[in-house]
CSV table of C-alpha atoms in Angstrom, one decimal:
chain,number,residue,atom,x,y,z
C,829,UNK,CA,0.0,0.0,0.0
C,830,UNK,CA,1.3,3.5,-1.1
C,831,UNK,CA,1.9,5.6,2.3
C,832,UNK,CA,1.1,9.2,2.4
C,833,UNK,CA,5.2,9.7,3.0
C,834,UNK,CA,5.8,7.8,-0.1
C,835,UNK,CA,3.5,9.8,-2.0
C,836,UNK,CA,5.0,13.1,-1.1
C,837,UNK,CA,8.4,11.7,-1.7
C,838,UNK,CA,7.1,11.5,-5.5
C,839,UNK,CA,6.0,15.0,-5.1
C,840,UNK,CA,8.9,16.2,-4.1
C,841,UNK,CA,11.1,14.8,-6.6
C,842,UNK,CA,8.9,15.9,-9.6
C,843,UNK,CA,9.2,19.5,-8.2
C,844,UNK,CA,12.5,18.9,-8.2
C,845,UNK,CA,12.7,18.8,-11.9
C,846,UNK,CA,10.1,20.5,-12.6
C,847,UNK,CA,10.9,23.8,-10.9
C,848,UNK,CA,14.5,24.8,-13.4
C,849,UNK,CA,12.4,23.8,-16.7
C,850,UNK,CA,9.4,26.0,-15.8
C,851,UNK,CA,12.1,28.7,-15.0
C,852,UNK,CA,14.0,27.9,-18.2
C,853,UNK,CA,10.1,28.1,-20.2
C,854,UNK,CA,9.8,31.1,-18.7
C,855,UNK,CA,12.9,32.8,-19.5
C,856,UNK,CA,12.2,31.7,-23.7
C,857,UNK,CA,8.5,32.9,-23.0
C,858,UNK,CA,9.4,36.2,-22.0
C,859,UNK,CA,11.8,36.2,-25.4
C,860,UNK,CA,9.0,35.2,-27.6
C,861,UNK,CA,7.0,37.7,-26.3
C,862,UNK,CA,9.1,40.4,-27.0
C,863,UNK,CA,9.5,39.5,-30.4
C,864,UNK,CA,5.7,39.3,-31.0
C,865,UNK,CA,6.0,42.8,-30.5
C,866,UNK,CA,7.8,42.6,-33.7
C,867,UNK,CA,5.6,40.7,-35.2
C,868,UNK,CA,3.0,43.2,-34.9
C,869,UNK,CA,4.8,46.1,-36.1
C,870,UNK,CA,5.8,44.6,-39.1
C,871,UNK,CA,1.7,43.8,-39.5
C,872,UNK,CA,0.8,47.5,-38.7
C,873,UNK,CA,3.6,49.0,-41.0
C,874,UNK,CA,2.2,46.2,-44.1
C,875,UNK,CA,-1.6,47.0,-43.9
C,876,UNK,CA,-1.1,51.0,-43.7
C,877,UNK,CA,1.0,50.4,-46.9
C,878,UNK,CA,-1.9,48.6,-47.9
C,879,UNK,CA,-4.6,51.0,-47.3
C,880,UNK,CA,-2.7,53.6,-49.0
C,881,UNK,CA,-2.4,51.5,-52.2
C,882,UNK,CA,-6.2,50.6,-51.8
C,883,UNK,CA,-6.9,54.1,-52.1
C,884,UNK,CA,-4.9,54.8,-54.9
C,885,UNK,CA,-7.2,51.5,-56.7
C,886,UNK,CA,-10.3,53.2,-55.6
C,887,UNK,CA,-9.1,56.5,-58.0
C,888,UNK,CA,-8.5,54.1,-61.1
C,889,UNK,CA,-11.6,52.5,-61.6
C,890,UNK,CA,-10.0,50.9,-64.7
C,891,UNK,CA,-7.7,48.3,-62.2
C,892,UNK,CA,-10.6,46.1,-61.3
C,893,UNK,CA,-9.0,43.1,-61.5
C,894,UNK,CA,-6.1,44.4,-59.3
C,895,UNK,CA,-8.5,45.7,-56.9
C,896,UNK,CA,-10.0,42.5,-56.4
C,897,UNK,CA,-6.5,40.3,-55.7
C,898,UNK,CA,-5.8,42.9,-53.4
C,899,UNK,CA,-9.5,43.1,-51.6
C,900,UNK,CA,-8.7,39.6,-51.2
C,901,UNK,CA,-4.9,39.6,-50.0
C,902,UNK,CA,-6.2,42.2,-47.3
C,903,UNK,CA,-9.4,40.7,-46.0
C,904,UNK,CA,-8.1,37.0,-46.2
C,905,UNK,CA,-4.3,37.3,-45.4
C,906,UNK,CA,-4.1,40.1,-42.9
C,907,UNK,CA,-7.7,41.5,-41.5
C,908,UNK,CA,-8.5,37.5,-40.0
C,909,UNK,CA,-4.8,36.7,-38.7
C,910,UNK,CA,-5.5,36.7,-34.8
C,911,UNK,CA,-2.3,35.9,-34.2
C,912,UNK,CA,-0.1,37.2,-37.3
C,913,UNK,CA,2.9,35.5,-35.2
C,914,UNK,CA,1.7,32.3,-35.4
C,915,UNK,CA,0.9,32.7,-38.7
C,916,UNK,CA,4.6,33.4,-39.6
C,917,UNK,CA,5.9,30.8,-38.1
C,918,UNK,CA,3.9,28.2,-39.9
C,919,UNK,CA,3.4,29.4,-42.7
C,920,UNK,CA,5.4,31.9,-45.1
C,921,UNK,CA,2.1,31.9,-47.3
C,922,UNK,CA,1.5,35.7,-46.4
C,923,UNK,CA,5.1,36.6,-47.2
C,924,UNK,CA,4.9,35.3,-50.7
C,925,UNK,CA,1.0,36.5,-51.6
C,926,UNK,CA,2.0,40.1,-50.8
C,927,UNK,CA,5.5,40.2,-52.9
C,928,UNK,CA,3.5,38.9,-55.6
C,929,UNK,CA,1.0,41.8,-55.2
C,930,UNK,CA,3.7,44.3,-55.0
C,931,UNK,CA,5.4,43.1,-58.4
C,932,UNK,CA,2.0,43.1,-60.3
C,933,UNK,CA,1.0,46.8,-58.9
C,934,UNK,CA,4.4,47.7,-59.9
C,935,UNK,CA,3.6,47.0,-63.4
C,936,UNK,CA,0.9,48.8,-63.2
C,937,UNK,CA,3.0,52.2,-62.6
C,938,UNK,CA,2.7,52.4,-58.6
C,939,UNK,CA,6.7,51.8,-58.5
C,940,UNK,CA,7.3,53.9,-54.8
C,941,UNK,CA,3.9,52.1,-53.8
C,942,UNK,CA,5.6,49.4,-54.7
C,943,UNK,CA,9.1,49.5,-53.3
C,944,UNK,CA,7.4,50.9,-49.8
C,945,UNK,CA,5.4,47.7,-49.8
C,946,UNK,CA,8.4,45.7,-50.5
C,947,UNK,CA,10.6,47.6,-47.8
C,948,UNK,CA,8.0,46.4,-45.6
C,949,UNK,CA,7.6,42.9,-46.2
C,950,UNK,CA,12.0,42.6,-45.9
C,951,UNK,CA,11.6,42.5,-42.0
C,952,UNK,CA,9.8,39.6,-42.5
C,953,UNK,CA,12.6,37.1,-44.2
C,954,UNK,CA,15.0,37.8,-41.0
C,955,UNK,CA,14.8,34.5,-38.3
C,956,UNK,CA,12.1,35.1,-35.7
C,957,UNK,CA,12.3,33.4,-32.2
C,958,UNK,CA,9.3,30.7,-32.0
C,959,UNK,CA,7.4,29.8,-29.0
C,960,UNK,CA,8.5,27.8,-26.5
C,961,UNK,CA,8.0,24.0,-26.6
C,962,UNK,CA,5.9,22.9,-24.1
C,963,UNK,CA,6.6,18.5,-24.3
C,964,UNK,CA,9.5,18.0,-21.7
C,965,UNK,CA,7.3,20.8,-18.8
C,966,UNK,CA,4.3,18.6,-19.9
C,967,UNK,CA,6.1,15.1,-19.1
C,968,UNK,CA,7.4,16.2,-15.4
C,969,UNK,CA,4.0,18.3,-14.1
C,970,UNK,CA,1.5,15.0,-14.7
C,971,UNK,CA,-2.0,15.3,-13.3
C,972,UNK,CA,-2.0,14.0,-10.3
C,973,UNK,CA,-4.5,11.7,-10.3
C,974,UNK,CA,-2.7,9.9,-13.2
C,975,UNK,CA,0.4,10.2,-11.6
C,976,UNK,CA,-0.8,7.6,-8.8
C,977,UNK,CA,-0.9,10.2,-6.1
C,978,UNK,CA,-4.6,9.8,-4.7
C,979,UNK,CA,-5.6,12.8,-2.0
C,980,UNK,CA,-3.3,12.4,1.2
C,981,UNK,CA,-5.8,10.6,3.8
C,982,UNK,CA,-5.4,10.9,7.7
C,983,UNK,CA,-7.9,9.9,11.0
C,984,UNK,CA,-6.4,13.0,12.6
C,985,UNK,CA,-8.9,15.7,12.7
C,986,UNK,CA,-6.2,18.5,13.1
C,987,UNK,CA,-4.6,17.3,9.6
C,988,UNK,CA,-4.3,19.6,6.9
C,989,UNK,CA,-2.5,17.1,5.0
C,990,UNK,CA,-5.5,16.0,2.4
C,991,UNK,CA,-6.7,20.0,1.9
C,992,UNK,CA,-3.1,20.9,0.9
C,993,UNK,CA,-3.0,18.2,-1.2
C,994,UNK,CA,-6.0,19.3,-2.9
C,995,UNK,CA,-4.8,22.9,-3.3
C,996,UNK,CA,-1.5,20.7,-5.0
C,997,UNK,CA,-3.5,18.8,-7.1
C,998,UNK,CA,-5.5,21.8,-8.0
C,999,UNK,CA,-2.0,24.4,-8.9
C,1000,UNK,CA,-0.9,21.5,-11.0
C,1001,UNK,CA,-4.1,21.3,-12.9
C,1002,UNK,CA,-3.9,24.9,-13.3
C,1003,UNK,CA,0.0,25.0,-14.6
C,1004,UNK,CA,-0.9,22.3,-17.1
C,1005,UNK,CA,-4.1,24.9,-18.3
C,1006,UNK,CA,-1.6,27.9,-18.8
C,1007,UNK,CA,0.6,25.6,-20.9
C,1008,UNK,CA,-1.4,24.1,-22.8
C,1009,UNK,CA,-3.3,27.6,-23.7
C,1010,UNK,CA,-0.5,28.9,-24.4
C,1011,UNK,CA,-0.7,32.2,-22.3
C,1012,UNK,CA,1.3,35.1,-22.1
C,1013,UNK,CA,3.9,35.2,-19.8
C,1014,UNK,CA,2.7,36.8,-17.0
C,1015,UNK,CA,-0.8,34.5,-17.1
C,1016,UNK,CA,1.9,31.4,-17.0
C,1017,UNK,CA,4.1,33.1,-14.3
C,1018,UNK,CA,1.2,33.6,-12.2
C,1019,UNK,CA,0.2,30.1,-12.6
C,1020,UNK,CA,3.8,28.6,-11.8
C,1021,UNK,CA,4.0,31.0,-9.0
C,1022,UNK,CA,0.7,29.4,-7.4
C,1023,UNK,CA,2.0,25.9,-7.9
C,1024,UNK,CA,5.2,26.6,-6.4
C,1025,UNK,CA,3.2,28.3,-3.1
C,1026,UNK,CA,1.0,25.2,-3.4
C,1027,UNK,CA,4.2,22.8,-3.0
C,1028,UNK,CA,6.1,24.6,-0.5
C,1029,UNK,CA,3.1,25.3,2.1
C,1030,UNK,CA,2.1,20.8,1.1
C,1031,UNK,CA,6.4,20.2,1.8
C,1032,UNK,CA,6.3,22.5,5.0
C,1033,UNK,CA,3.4,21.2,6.6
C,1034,UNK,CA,4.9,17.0,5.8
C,1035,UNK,CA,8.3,18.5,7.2
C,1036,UNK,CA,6.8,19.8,10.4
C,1037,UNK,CA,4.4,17.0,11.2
C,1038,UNK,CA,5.8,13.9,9.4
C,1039,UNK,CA,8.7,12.0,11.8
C,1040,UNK,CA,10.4,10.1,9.3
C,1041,UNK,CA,11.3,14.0,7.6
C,1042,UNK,CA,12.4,15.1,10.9
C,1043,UNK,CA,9.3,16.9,12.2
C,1044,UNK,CA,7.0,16.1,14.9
C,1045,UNK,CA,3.5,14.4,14.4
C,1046,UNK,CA,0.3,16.4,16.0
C,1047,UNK,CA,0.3,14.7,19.7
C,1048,UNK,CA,3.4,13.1,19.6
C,1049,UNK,CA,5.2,13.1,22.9
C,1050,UNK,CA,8.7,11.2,21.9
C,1051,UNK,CA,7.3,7.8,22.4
C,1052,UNK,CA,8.8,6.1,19.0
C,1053,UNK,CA,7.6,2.5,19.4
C,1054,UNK,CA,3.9,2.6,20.2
């Protein structure tokens, strides 16, 4: 029969790994974020160049044809990105539509439309950081129901053992979410932060009242062999 010691003894080893890799996700979380602030400038600067070009199609009623590739380019490739980062790192799709659009406009006469289109779009060949992968955090914060730790049980009414083994089981769940959604960084620091309470106050209380970790059990008055 798994004891409640045993069980924390797991619990305490997976923190042990888990704690430098969800500091090491964190660190290449924060860099990806900055860079999606790159990402989105490089969107802004694209569709203003764009909407000036659309405007200049709206004077030459002759271009209809042009006007309708780039109705679509805009509406389909850059108003519905939600994420335009995570577009360019799958796909390089957008990248090749809108250098195709500035060559045919160029044709057309709009050279400096053109070349400012172009100018824009050159940010977009350099090597962006992509998110962080999220497999190896996954593999060492398990659910811990699946992980073979049931809820800590005790007879001892003064035990807080099984509640913060709840609030454990419950921080973990919670981590997992943040990964797995792929939040921002401060939605997954908050969530690491909580788990990482969450263990300390469960590893506190088992050092304080647990005798085989050193501490001393609720009513215990030095009598080992009972």
């Amino acid at each position: 029969m798994t004891t409640n010691l045993s069980k924390f003894e797991t619990i305490e080893k997976d923190m042990q790994r888990a704690v430098p890799l969800m500091i090491k996700y964190l660190d290449a979380l924060e860099e990806y974020n900055d860079v999606r602030l790159e990402y989105r400038r490089e969107h802004r600067k694209i569709k203003k160049e764009l909407a000036n070009i659309s405007q200049l199609l709206d004077e030459n009623n002759e271009k209809t044809a042009i006007k309708r590739e780039f109705n679509t380019l805009f509406t389909e490739r850059y108003e519905q990105f939600a994420d335009y980062a995570l577009n360019r790192e799958g796909k390089n799709d957008i990248y090749r539509k809108t250098k195709g659009f500035a060559e045919k406009i160029k044709k057309l006469g709009y050279e400096n439309e053109s070349e400012r289109l172009k100018q824009a779009l050159s940010d977009m060949t350099k090597e962006k950081k992509k998110r962080p992968s999220t497999k190896r955090l996954l593999n060492v914060l398990k659910p811990v129901k699946s992980n073979r730790l049931d809820y800590f049980e005790s007879g001892n009414y003064n035990s807080h053992s099984y509640s913060l083994n709840v609030a454990y089981s419950d921080a973990i769940a919670y981590a997992r979410r943040a990964i797995l959604e792929e939040r921002g960084y401060q939605g997954t620091y908050n969530a690491f932060s909580d788990l990482i309470q969450a263990y300390d106050e469960l590893a506190n209380y088992m050092y304080d009242r647990f005798y085989q970790l050193g501490g001393t059990p609720y009513n215990y008055h030095g009598h080992e062999n009972r």
